[in-house]
Structure formats: C-alpha cells, structure tokens
CSV table of C-alpha atoms in Angstrom, one decimal:
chain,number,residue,atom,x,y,z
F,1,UNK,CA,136.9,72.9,94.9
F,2,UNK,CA,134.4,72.0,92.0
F,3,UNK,CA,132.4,69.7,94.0
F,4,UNK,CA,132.1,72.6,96.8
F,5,UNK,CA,131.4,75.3,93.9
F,6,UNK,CA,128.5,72.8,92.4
F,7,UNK,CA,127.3,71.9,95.8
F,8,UNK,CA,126.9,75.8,96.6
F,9,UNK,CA,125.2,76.3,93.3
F,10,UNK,CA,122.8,73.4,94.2
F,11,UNK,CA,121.9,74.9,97.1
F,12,UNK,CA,121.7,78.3,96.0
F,13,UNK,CA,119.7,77.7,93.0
F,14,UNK,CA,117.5,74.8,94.7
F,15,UNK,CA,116.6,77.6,98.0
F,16,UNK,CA,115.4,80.3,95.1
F,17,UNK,CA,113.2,78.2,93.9
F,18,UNK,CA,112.4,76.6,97.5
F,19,UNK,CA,111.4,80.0,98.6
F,20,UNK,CA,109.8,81.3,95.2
F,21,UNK,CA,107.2,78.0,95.5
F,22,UNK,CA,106.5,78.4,99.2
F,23,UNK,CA,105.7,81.6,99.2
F,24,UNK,CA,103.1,81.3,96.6
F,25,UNK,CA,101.9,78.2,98.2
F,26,UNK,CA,101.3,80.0,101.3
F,27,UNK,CA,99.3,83.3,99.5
F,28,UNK,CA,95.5,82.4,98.3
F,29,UNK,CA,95.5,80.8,95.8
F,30,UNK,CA,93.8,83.7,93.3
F,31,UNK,CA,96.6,85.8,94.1
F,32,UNK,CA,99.1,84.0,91.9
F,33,UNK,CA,96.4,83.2,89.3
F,34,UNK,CA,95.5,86.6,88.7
F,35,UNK,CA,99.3,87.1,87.9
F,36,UNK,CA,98.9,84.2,85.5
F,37,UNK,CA,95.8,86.4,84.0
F,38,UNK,CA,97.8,89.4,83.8
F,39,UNK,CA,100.5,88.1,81.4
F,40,UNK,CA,97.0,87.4,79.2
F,41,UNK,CA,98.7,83.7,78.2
F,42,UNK,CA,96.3,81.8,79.9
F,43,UNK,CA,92.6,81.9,81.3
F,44,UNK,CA,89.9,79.3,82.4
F,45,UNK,CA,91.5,75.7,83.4
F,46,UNK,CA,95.2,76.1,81.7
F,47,UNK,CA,95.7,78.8,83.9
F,48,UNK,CA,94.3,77.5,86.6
F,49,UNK,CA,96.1,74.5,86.3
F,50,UNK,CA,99.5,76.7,85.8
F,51,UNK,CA,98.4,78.3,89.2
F,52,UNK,CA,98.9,75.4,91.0
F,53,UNK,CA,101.4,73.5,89.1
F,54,UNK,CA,104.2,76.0,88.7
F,55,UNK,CA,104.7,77.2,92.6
F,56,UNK,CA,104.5,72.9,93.7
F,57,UNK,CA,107.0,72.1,90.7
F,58,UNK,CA,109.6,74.8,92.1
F,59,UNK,CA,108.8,73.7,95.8
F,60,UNK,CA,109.4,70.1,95.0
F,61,UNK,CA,112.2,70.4,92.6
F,62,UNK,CA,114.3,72.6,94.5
F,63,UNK,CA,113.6,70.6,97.5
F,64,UNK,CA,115.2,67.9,95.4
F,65,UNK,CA,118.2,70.2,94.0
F,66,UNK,CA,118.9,71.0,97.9
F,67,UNK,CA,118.9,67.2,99.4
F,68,UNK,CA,120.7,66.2,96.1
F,69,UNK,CA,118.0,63.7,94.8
F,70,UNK,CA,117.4,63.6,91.1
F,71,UNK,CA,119.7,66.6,90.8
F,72,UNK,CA,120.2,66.2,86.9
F,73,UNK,CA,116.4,65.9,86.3
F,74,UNK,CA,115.4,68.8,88.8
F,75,UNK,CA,118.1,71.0,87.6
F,76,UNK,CA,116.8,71.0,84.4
F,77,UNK,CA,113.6,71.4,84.9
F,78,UNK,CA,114.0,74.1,87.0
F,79,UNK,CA,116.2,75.4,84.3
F,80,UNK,CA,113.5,74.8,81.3
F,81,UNK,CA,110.8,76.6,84.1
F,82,UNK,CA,113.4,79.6,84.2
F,83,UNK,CA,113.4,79.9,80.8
F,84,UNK,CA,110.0,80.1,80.6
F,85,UNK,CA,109.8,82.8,83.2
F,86,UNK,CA,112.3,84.8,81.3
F,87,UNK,CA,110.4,84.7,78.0
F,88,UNK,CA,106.8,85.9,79.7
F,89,UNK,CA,108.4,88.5,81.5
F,90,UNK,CA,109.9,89.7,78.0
F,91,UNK,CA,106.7,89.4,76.2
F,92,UNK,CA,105.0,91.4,79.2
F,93,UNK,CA,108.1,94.1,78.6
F,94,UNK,CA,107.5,94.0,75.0
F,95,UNK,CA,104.0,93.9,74.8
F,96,UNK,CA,103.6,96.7,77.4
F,97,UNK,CA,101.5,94.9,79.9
F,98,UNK,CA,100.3,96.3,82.7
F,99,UNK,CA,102.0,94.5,85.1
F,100,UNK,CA,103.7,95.6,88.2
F,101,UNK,CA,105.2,93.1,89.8
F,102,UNK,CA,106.1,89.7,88.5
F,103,UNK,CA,104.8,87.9,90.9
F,104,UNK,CA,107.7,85.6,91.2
F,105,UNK,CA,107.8,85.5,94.7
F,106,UNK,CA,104.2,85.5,95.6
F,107,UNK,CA,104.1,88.8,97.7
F,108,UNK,CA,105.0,87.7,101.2
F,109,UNK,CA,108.5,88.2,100.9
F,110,UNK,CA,110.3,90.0,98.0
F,111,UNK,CA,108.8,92.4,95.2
F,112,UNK,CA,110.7,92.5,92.0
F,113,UNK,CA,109.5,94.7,88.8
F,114,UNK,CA,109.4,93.0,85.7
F,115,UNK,CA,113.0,94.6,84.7
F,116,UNK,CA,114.7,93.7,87.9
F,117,UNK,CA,112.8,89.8,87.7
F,118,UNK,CA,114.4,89.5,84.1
F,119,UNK,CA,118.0,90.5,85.3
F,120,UNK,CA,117.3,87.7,88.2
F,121,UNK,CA,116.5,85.1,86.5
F,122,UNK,CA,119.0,86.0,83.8
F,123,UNK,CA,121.4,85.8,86.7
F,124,UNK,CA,120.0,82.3,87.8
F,125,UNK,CA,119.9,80.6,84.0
F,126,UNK,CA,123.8,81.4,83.8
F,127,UNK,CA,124.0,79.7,87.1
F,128,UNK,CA,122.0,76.8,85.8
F,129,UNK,CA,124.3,76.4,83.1
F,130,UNK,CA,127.3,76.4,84.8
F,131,UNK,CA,125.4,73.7,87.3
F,132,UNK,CA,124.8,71.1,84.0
F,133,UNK,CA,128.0,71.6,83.0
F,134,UNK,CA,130.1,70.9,86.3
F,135,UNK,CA,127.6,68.1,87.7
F,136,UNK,CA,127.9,65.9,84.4
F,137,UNK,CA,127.0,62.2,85.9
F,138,UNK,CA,129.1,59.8,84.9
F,139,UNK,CA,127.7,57.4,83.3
F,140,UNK,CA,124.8,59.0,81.4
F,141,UNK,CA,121.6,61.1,82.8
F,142,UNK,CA,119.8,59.0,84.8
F,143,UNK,CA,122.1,57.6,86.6
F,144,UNK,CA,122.0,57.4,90.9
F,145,UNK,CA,123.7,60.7,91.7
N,1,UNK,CA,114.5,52.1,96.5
N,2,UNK,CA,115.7,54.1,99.6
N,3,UNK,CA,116.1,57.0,97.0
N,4,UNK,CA,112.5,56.9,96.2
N,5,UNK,CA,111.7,56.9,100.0
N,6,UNK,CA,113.8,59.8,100.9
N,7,UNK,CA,111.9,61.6,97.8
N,8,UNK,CA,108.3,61.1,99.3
N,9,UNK,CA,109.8,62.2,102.5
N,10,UNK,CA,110.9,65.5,101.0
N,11,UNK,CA,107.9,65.8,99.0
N,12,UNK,CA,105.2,64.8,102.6
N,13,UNK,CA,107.5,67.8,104.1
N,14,UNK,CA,107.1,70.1,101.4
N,15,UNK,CA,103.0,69.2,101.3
N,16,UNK,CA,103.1,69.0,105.3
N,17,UNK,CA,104.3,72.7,105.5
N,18,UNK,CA,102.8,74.3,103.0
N,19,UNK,CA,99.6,73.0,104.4
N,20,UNK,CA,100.3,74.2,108.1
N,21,UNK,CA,101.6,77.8,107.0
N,22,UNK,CA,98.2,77.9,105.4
N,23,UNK,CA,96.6,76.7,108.0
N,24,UNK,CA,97.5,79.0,111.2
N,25,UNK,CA,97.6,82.3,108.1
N,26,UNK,CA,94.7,82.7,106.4
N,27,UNK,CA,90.9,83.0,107.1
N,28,UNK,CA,88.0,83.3,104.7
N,29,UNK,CA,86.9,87.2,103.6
N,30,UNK,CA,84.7,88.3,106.6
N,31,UNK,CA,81.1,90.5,105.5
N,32,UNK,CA,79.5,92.7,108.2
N,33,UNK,CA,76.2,94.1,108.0
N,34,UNK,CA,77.8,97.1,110.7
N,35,UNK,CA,76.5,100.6,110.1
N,36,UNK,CA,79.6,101.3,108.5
N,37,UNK,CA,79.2,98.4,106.0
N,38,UNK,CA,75.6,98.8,104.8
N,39,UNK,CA,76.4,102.4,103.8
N,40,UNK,CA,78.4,101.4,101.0
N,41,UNK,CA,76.2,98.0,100.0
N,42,UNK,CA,73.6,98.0,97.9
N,43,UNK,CA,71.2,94.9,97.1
N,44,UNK,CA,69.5,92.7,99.6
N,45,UNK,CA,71.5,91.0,102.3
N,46,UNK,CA,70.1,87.6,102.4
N,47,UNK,CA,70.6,87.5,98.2
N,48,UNK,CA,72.3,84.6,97.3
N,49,UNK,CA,75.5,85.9,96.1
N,50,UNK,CA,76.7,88.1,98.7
N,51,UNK,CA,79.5,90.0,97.3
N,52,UNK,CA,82.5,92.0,99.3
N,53,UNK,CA,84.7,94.2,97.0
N,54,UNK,CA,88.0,95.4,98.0
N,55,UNK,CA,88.8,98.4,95.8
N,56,UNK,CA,91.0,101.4,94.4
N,57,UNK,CA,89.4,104.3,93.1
N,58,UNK,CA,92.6,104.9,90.7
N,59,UNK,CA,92.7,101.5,89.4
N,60,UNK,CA,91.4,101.0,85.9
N,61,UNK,CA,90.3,97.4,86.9
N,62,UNK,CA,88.3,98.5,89.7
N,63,UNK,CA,86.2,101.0,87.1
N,64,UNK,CA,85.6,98.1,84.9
N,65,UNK,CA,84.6,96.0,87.2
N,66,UNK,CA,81.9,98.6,88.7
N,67,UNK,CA,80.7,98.7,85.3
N,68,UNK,CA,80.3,94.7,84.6
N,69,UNK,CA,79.0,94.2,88.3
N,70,UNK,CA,76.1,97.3,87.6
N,71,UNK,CA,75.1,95.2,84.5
N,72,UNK,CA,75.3,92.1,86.3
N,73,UNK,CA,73.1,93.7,89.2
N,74,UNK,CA,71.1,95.3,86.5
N,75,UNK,CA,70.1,92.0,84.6
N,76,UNK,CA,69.5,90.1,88.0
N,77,UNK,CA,67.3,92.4,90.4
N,78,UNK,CA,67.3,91.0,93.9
N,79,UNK,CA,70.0,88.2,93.3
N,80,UNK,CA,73.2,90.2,94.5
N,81,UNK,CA,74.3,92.1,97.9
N,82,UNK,CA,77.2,93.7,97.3
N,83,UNK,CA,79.6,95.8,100.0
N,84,UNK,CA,82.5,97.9,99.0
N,85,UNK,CA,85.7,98.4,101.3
N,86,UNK,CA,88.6,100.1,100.0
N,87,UNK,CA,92.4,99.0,99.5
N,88,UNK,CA,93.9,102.8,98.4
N,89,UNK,CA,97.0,101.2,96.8
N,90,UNK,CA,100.8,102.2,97.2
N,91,UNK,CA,101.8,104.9,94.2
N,92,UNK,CA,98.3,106.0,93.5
N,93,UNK,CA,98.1,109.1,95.2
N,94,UNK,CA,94.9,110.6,95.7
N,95,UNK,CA,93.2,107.7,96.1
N,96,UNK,CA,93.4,107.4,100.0
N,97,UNK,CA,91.5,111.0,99.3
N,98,UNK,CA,88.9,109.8,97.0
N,99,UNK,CA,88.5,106.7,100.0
N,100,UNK,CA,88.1,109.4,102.3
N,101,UNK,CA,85.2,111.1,100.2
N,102,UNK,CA,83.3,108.5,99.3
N,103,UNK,CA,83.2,107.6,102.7
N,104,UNK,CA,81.9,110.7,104.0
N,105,UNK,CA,79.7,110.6,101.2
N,106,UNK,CA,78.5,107.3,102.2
N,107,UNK,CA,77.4,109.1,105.8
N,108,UNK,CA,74.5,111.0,103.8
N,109,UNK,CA,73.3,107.9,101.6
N,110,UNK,CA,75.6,109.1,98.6
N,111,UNK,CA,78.4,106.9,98.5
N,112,UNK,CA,77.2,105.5,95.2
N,113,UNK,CA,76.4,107.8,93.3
N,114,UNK,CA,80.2,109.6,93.9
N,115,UNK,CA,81.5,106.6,93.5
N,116,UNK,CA,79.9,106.7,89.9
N,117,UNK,CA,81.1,110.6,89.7
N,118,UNK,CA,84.8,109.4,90.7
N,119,UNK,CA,84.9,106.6,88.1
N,120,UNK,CA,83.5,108.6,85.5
N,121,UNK,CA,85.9,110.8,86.2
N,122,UNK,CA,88.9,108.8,86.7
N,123,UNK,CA,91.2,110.0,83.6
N,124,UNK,CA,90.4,113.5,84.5
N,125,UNK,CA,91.7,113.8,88.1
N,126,UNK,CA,94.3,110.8,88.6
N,127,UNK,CA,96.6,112.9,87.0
N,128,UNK,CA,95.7,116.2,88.8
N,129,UNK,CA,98.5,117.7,91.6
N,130,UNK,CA,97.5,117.2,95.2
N,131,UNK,CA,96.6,120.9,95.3
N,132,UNK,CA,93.9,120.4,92.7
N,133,UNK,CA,92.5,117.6,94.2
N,134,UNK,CA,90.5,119.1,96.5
N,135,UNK,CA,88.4,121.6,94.5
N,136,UNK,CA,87.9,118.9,92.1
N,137,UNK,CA,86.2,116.7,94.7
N,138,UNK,CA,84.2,119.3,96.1
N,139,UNK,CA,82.9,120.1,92.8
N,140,UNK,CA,82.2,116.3,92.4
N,141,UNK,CA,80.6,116.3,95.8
N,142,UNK,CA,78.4,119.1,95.3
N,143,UNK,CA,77.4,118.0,91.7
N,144,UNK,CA,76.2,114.4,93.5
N,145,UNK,CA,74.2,116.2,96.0
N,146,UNK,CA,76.2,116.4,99.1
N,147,UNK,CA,76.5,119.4,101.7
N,148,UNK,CA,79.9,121.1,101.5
N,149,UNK,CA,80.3,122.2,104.8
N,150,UNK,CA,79.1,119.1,106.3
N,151,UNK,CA,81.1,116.8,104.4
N,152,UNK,CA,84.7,118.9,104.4
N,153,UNK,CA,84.2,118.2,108.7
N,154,UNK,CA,83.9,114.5,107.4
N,155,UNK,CA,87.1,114.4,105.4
N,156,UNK,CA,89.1,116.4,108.0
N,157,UNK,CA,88.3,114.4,111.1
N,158,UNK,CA,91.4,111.9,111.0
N,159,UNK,CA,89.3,109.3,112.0
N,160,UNK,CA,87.9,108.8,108.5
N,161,UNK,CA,91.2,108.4,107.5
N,162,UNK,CA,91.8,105.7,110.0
N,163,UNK,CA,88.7,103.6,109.4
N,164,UNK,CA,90.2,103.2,106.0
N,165,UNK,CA,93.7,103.1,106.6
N,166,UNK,CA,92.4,99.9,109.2
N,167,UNK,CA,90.0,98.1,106.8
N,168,UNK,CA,93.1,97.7,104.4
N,169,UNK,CA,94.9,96.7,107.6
N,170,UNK,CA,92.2,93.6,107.6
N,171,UNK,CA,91.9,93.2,103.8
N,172,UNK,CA,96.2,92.3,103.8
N,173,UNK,CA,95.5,90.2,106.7
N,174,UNK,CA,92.7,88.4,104.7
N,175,UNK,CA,95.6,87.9,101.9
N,176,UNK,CA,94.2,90.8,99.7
N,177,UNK,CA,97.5,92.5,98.0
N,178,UNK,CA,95.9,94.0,94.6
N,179,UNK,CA,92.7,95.4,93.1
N,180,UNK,CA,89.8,94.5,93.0
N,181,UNK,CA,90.0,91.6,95.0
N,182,UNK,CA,86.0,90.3,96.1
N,183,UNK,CA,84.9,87.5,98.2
N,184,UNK,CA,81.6,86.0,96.4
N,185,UNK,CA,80.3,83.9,99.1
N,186,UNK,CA,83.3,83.8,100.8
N,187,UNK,CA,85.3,82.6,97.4
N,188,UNK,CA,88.6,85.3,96.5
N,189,UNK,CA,88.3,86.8,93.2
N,190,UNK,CA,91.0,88.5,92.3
N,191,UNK,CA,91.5,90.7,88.8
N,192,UNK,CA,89.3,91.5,86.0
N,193,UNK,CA,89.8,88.3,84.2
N,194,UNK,CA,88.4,86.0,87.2
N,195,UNK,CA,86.0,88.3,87.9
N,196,UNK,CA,84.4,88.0,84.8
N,197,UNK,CA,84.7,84.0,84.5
N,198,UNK,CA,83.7,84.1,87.9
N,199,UNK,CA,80.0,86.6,86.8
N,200,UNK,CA,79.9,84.0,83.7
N,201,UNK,CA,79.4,80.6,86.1
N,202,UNK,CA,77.2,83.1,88.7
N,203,UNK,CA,74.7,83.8,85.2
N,204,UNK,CA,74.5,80.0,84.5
N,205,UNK,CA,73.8,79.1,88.4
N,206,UNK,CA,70.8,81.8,87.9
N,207,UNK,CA,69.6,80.6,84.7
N,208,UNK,CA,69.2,76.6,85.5
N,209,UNK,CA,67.3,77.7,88.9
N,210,UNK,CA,65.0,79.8,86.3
C-alpha cells in the first residue's frame, strides 16, 4: 500500500511538472521570459537564463521523478523549485503586480490566476512532503533507488 | 553505470521532443507590405529594423510602448519601418471597437493620428459603458479629421470586424498570447521590459555604424 501511494505520488507530481516544462518549452521562448519580467525579479541575462533554465529543470526532473531515477535528488529539487514558485506568486499578490496569469503552464494548455496557482502549488508542496517522508532510502540520500 | 545511461536516454527524449513539437508549431512573425499593412506602417520599408507590433488599444503596455517607439523613431529618422496589427485581448472590452476604428481610420490615411487620440485618451474611455463608447469615438474621430458618415459605413460593415478578428487568428498561430508582442527583424519581443532592452541594443547597433 505505501509503495503504491508513493509510486502514485511520483507520478503525479513528476507529470505536473513534465507537463508544466513542456509546455513552456514548446511556446517562444519570449513568452515565458516576459512572465519572468513581469514578477520585476529579474531582467537582462538572470532572467534570461531563468527563462530557459526553469521550464528544462521541471522537464528533466520530473522525467526523472516518473521513470524513478534519482527520485530523492529530483524530488527535492522539484520541491525547493515549488517553493520558489509559491513565494513569487506571493510577492506578485502582495506587491499588487499586474499580473494575470502565472504563467505556470506556459499558455498552451491550462491558465491559472495567481490565487488559484498559489492554492496549486500549495496543494503540490504538501504532496512533496508526504513524497520525502514515505520514500526515505535506506541507507542515506544518495543511495541507488 | 546503466543508471546513468537510462538518464541520458530520458533526458535525449525530453530534448528530442521538445525540439520536434517546436519544430512542426511555430514559424517566424510574417511582415506584409499588402494594402492593408502599409496603412497602418509608418517609416521606410527597406529600413533596417523592420518592426511588426501586435497590440491592444486598452493595454497600458501597449501606450508605453507607442510612446518609447515615437522617441526611438523620432531620434533615428529613416532607420525604422514599423507596422501595427492588433491582438483586442479577452476582458478588455471596447477594444475590439477601438481596432475597428483605427482601422477604418487607417482607410483615409489617419490611422496614426487616432491611434495617438485613443492612447491619449486611454484612462478616459476604458472605463466608459458600451453605450458611451460610441459617441466618444466619433468625437475622437472627428477631432482627428475623419468624415463621420464615411467612417460609421467603415465600422458597421462586419468585414472590418473580421479582418481583425483573423489577423489575431494569425498572431496566436505565430505564438503571440499577450501585448505588445513585436517581431524586430523577425526576433519576438514580448512586454515592456524586453522591449526596451531590446530599443537599448538597436541604439548601440546604430551608434557604432555612425
């Protein structure tokens, strides 16, 4: 039963990300660094690096969180990226930006507001956790899995 | 070792399909120099950045960068052709309208000066009903020189409605989804902030070939 439930979550969480990656991939390029621009953290090269960095890190790692290879590293980096996703979209809230959409899954197939992303991810970092705490490895964290 | 195989396999099929879905989706922001285009371009077509706007006529964005494009035309005479197309946006709604206008304002060689009128205006009639809207662009029309009777045929013939409603048809297919989105040479800009890193590096091109 735990090893379904953790397999399911693996799957679940590693797809999200899967899908959230691929379909920025797949937009130009300025689309998803103009959402970058619009949380006003980043311009010039950081940002443009963050455009193409963050949707290849979520397409690769949750690749990796699906196939089960390097499940403890991938988890957690997806979880630290989730993390970060959550605290931009509540500095955008907070701050008032004029942002529509969060951009989180380019715009090719879903459209979430900032308060509906938030609740999302929010949703997927409880996940996470469970994940990190079922799928301890046995004998420390790097070991073959 | 067969762990770090299986990864680069993953990792070749993520790159492999990425790479295909871009391929067969996306081609690079067409320009046209049809009637229909040249009405609403200003500048010289064979200038060496050739510049194709996508725009909203309620977006704030869009208003500032008219403004920092003007200046940038202003400072560099001769060095810029730039066409306009609109994108009227979801929940902005008199803009399809304002598209409408400007268009058949573009039929008697006025499309830039209402253009000017409507982003002037911008705070005063985005908030105005749809009942309002009307009047308020006739008065803008008139005040920018156009015939009333002539251009009220324009903006009831649903085929201006259609030529708009079809170049934002072409824009999403060209992977525009906000405003302003330009091509410069054929490069997508999209939002204020890249636009204006992207007039910054056009100014340094100009000035070394000075």
């Amino acid at each position: 039963m735990k090893r379904f439930f953790v397999l399911a979550l693996r799957v679940f969480l590693g797809a999200v990300f899967v899908v959230s990656g691929f379909s920025k991939l797949i937009e130009p390029f300025a689309n998803f660094l103009a959402v970058i621009h619009s949380t006003r953290m980043a311009t010039g090269l950081p940002a443009q690096l963050l455009a193409v960095g963050i949707p290849w890190a979520e397409l690769i790692l949750g690749a990796f969180l699906i196939t089960g290879l390097w499940t403890r590293i991938s988890s957690f980096s997806l979880w630290v990226l989730n993390t970060a996703f959550m605290a931009v979209i509540t500095w955008a809230l907070v701050s008032g930006l004029p942002m529509k959409e969060c951009g989180c899954f380019g715009e090719s197939f879903f459209s979430f507001s900032l308060r509906q992303a938030l609740l999302f991810d929010a949703l997927l970092w409880v996940f996470f956790y469970f994940l990190w705490l079922l799928d301890k490895p046995k004998h420390g964290v790097y070991t073959h899995r | 070792m067969k762990r770090i195989f299986t990864s680069l396999v993953v990792v070749l099929i993520c790159v492999g399909s990425v790479l295909a879905t871009r391929y067969f989706r996306w081609s690079v922001g067409d320009y046209s120099d049809g009637a229909r285009d040249l009405l609403r371009s200003q500048g010289e077509p064979t200038a060496p950045f050739r510049i194709l706007e996508y725009m909203d006529y309620q977006c704030v964005a869009c208003r500032l960068a008219n403004e920092l494009l003007e200046d940038f035309m202003r400072k560099n005479p001769s060095k810029v052709f730039w066409q306009v197309r609109f994108f009227p946006l979801k929940g902005h709604h008199h803009t399809l309208k304002a598209a409408i206008t400007a268009d058949c304002a573009s039929r008697h060689g006025k499309f830039w000066v209402f253009q000017q009128t409507l982003f002037d205006k911008q705070a005063e009639w985005g908030p105005r009903s749809t009942a309002e809207i009307g009047p308020l662009f006739d008065g803008y029309a008139q005040k920018s020189g156009l015939p009333a009777g002539e251009i009220q045929s324009c903006i009831d013939d649903p085929r201006t409605q259609e030529t708009i409603l079809t170049e934002k048809k072409e824009a999403k297919a060209l992977g525009v989804r906000e405003t302003p989105t330009f091509f410069i040479n054929g490069k997508m800009i999209v939002g204020i902030q890249m636009f204006k890193e992207e007039l910054i590096s056009m100014q340094k091109e100009l000035d070394k070939k000075k």
